[in-house]
Tab-separated table of C-alpha atoms in Angstrom:
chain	number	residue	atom	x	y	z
A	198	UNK	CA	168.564	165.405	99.901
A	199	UNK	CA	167.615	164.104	103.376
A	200	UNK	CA	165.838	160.525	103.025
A	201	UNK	CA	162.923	160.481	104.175
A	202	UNK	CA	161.539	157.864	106.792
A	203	UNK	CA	164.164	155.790	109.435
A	204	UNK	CA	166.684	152.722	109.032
A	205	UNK	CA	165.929	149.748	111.211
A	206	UNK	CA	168.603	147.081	111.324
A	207	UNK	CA	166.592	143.722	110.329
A	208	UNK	CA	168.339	140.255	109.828
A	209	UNK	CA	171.307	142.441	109.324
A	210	UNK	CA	170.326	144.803	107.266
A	211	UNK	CA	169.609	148.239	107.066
A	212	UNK	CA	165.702	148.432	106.190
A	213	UNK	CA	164.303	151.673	104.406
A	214	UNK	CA	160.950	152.511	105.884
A	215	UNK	CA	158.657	155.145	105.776
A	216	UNK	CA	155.330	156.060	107.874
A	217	UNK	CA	152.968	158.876	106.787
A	218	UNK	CA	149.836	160.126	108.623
A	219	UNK	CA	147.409	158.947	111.482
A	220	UNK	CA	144.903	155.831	111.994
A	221	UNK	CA	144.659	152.664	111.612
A	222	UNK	CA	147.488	151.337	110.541
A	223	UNK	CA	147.760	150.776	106.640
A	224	UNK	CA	151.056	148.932	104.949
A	225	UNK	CA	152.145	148.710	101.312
A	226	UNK	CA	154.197	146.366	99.650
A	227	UNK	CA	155.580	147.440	96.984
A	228	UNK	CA	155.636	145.681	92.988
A	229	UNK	CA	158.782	143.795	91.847
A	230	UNK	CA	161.400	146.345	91.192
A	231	UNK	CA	158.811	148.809	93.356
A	232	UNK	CA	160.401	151.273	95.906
A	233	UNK	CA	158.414	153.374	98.572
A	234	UNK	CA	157.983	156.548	96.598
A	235	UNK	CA	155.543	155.037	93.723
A	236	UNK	CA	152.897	155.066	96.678
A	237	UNK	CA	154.057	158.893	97.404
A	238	UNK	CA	150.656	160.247	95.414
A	239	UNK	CA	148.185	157.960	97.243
A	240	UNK	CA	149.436	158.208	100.683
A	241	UNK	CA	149.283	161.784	100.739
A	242	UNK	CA	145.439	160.849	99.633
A	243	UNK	CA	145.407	158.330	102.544
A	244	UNK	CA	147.479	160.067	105.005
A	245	UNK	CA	144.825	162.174	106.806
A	246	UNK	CA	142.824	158.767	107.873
A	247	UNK	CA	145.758	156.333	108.369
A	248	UNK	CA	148.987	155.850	109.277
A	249	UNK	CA	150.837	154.630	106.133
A	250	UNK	CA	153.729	152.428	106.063
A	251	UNK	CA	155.806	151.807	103.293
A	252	UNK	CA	159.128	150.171	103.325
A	253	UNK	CA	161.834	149.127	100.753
A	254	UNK	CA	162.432	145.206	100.397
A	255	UNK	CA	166.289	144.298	100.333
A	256	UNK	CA	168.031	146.160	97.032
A	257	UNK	CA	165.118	148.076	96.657
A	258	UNK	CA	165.226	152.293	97.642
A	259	UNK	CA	167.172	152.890	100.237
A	260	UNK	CA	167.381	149.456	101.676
A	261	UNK	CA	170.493	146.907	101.863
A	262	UNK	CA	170.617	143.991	99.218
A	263	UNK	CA	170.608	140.539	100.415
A	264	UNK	CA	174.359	138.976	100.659
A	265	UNK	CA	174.847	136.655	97.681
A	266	UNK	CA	173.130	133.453	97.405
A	267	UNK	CA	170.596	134.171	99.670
A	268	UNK	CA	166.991	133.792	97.705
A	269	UNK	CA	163.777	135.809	99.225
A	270	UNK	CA	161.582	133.835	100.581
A	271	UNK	CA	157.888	134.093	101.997
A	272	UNK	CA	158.880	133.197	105.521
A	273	UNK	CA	161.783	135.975	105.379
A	274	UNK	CA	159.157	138.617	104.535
A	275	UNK	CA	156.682	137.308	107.478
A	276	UNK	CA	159.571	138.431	110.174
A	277	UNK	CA	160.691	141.430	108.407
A	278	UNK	CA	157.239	142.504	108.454
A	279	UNK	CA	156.952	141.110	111.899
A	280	UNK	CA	159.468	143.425	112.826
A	281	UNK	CA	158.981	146.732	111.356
A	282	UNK	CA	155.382	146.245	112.961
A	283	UNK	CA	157.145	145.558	116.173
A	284	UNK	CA	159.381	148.485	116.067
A	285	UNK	CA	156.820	151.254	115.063
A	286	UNK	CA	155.077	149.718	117.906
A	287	UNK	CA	152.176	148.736	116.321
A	288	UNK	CA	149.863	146.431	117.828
A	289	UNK	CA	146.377	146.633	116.130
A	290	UNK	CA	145.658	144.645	113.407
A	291	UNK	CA	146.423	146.276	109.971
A	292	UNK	CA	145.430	146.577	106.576
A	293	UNK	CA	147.680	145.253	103.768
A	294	UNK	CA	147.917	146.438	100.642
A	295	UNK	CA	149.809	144.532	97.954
A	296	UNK	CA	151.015	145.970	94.670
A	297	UNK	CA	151.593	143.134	91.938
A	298	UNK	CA	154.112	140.343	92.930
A	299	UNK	CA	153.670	141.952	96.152
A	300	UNK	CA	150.242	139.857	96.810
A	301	UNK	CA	152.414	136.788	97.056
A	302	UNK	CA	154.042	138.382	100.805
A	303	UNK	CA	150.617	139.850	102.178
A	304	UNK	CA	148.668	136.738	101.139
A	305	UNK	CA	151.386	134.473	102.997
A	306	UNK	CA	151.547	137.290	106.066
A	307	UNK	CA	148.190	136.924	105.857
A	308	UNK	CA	148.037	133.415	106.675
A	309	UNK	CA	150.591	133.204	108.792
A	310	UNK	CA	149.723	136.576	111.379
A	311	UNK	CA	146.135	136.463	110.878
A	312	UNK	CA	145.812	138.153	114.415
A	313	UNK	CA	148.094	141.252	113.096
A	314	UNK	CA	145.768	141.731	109.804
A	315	UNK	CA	142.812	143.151	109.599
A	316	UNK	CA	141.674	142.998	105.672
A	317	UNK	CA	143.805	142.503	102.583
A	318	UNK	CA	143.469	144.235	99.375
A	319	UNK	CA	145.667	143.291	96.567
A	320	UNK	CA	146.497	145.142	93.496
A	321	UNK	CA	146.908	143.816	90.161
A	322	UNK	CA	148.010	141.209	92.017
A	323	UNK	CA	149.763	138.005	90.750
A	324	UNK	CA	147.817	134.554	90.891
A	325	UNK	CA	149.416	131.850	89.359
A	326	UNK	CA	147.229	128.842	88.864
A	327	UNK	CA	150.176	126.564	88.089
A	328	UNK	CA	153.407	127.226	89.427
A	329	UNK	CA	156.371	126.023	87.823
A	330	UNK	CA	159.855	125.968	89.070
A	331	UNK	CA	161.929	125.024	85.855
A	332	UNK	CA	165.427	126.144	87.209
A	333	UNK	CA	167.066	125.246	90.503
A	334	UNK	CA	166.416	127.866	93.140
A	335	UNK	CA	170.256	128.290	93.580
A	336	UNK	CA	171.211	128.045	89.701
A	337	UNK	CA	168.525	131.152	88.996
A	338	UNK	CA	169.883	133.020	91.909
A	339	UNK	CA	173.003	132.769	90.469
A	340	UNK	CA	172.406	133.420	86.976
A	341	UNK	CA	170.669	136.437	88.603
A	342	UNK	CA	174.081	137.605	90.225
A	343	UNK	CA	175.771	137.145	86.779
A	344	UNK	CA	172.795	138.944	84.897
A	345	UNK	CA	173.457	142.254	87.491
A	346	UNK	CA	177.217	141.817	86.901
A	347	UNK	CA	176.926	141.665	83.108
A	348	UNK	CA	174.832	144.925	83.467
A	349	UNK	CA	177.296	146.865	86.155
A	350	UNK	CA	179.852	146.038	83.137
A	351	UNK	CA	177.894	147.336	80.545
A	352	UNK	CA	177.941	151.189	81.942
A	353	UNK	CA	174.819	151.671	80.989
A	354	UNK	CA	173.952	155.420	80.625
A	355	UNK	CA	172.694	156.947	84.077
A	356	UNK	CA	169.613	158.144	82.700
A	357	UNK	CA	168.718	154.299	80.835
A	358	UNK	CA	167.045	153.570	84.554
A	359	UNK	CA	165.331	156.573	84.722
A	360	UNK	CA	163.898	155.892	81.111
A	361	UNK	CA	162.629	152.030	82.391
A	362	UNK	CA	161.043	153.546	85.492
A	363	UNK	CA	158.935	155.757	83.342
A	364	UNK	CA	157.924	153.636	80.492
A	365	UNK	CA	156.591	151.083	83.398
A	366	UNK	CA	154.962	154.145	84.809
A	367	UNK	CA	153.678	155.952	82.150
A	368	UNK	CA	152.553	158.918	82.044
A	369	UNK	CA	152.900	158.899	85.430
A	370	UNK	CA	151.096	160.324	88.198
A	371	UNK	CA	148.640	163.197	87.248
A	372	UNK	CA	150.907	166.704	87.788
A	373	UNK	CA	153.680	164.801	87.098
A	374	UNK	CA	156.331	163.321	89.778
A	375	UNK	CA	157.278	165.636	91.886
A	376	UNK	CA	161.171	167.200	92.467
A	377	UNK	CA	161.898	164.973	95.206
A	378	UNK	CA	160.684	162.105	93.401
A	379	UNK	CA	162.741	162.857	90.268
A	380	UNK	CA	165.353	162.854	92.783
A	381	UNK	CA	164.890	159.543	94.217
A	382	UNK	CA	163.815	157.889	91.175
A	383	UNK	CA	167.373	158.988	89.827
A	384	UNK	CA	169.454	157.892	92.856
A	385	UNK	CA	167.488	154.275	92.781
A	386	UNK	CA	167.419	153.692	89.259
A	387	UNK	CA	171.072	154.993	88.899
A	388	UNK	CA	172.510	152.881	91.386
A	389	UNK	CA	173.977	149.470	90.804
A	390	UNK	CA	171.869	147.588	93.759
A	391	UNK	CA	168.330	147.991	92.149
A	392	UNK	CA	169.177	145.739	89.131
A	393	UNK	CA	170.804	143.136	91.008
A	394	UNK	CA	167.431	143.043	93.464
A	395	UNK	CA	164.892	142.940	90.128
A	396	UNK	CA	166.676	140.257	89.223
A	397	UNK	CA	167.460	138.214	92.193
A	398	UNK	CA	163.538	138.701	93.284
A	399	UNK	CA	162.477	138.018	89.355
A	400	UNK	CA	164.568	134.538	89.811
A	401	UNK	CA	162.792	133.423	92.952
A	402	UNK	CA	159.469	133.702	91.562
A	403	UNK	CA	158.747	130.313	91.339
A	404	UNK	CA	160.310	129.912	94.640
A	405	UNK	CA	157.924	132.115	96.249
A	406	UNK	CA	154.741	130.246	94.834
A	407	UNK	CA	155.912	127.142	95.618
A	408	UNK	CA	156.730	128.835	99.179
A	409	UNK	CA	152.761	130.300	99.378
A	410	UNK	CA	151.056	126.934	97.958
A	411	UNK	CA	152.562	124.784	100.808
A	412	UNK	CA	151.095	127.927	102.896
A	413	UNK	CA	147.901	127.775	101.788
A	414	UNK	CA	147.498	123.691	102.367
A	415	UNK	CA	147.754	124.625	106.589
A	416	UNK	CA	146.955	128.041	107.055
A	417	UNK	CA	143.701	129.006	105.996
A	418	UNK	CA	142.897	132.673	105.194
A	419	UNK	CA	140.797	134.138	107.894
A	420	UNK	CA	141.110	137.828	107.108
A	421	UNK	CA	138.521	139.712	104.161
A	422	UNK	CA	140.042	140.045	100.782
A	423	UNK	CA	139.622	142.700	98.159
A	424	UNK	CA	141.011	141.951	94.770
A	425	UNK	CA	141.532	144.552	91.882
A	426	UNK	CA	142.423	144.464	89.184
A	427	UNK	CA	143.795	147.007	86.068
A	428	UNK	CA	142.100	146.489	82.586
A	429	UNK	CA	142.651	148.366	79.317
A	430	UNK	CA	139.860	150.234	77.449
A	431	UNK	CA	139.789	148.226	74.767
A	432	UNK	CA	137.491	144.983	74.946
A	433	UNK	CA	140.945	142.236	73.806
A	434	UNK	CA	141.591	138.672	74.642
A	435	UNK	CA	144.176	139.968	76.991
A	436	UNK	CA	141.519	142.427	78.745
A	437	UNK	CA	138.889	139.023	78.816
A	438	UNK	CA	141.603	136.671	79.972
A	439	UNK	CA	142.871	138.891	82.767
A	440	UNK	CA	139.368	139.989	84.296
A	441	UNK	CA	138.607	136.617	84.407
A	442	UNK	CA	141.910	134.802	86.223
A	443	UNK	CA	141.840	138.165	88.527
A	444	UNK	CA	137.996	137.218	89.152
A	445	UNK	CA	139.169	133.726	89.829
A	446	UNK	CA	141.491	134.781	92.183
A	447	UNK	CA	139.229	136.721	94.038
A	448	UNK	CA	137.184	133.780	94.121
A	449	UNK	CA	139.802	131.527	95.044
A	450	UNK	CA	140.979	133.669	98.269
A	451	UNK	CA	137.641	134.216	99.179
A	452	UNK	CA	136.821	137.855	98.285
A	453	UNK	CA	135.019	140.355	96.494
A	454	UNK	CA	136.173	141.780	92.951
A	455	UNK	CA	136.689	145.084	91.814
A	456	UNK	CA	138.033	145.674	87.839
A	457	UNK	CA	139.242	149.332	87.110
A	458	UNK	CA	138.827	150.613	83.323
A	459	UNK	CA	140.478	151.555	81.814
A	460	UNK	CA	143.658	151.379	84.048
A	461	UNK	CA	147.268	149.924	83.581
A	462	UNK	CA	149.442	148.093	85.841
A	463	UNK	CA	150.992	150.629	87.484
A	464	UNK	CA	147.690	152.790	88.408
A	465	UNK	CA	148.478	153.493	92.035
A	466	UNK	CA	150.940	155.831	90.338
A	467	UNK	CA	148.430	157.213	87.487
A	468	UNK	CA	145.414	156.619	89.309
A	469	UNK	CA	146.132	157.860	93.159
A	470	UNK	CA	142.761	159.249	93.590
A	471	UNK	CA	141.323	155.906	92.230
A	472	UNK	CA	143.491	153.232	94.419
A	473	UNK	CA	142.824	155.775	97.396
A	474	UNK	CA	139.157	155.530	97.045
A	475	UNK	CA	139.128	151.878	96.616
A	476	UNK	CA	141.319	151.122	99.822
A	477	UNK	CA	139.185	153.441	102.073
A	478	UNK	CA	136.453	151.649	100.872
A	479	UNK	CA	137.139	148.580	101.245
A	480	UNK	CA	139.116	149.553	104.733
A	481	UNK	CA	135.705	151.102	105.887
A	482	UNK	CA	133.490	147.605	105.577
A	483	UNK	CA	136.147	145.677	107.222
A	484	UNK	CA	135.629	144.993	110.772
A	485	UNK	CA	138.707	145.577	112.690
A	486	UNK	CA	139.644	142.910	115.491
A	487	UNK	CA	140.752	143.998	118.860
């Protein structure tokens, strides 16, 4: 199956990215282990008021991995951002999206372009009120490597990725995924680069919010902030504890607060209609700058 979307060579590598619609310009960043098509069901929602951009992060869908012992890093996003922008030739300010760990890049593009962004909306994000980084960033990349080798060894059944994919998911989007979906989802999950990337990204979280703390002490968030976040039915510690950190990090960045219930992590894939709806929303109060 034709991919969908261009290649654009970026700090050497070939970069997966996809751009739906027309508008203002609105970009998602995928969740760790996220690739572009678990946004496929919104931004067909989206697509008739904006021009959607997703794109793969190194390992991830169709995009290269990084080379070995290199560790992902806030500032790296920034110019790979920076440059997709650029190349789509996009010169308005836009609105981010983030999708889980994903809030850690926009919040730290964010703060470093604050004339390219317009408003920021994060998703389930992550807020970490203490950062730790227990491990040496180059030991935990490294143990990563050896984690992704162990599991290339293993030869794993092709359909064990496919299985992961949609208990994270589940029960997916309403209708189902769709047949090229299943088809992607099987020739990302299948592969031998996603693993490696999960876990290379997974090791460098620590990295990354030491990365975005030091950000936040000299760049000062100037763009508005939308934070939501996805709650079970059921009334639980977990439910109370997460509302309220996700409240405090609205707080924190300086935004307003939406909760969606009952809703799991991944509900831009179960809940298109309900992430769409929030995102115009909050795209339609924010005042874009020239």
């Amino acid at each position: 199956m034709q991919p969908p979307g261009t290649f654009h060579a970026i700090a050497g590598l070939r970069t997966h990215v996809v751009v739906d619609g027309e508008g203002p310009p609105l970009l998602f960043l995928a969740a760790l282990g996220g690739n572009w098509f678990d946004f496929d069901q919104v931004t067909e929602i989206l697509r008739a008021r904006y021009t959607v951009i997703r794109y793969d992060r190194p390992g991830y869908g169709l995009s290269d991995p990084l080379p070995a012992g290199q560790i992902p890093s806030i500032a790296a996003e920034v110019e790979r951002i920076d440059h997709i922008l650029d190349e789509l030739g996009i010169t308005e300010p836009v609105l981010l999206a983030g999708h889980s760990l994903a809030s850690l890049y926009v919040e730290g593009y964010a703060r470093s372009r604050p004339d390219r962004v317009a408003g920021v909306i994060m998703l389930d994000g992550s807020y970490v009120m203490l950062p730790l980084q227990l491990v040496p960033p180059g030991w935990s990349n490294r143990l990563a490597h050896v984690a992704a080798r162990f599991i290339k060894a293993l030869r794993l059944p092709r359909s064990a990725g496919i299985k992961g994919h949609a208990i994270a998911t589940s029960p997916g989007p309403p209708g189902g995924f769709t047949a090229a979906q299943r088809y992607w989802i099987s020739e990302v999950f299948n592969g031998t680069r996603f693993p490696r990337a999960f876990l290379v990204e997974q090791a460098a979280f620590g990295v990354l919010n030491s990365q975005l703390v030091a950000l936040r002490r000299t760049h000062p968030l100037t763009a508005p902030v939308h934070v939501v976040s996805a709650l079970p039915g059921r009334r639980t510690p977990v439910r109370l504890f997460w509302n309220w950190k996700q409240g405090r990090y609205a707080r924190f960045l300086g935004g307003s607060y939406t909760p969606v219930i009952p809703a799991r992590h991944f509900f831009i894939v179960q809940q298109p209609d309900v992430a769409a709806k929030l995102i115009g929303d909050f795209a339609a109060g924010v005042t874009v700058r020239g």
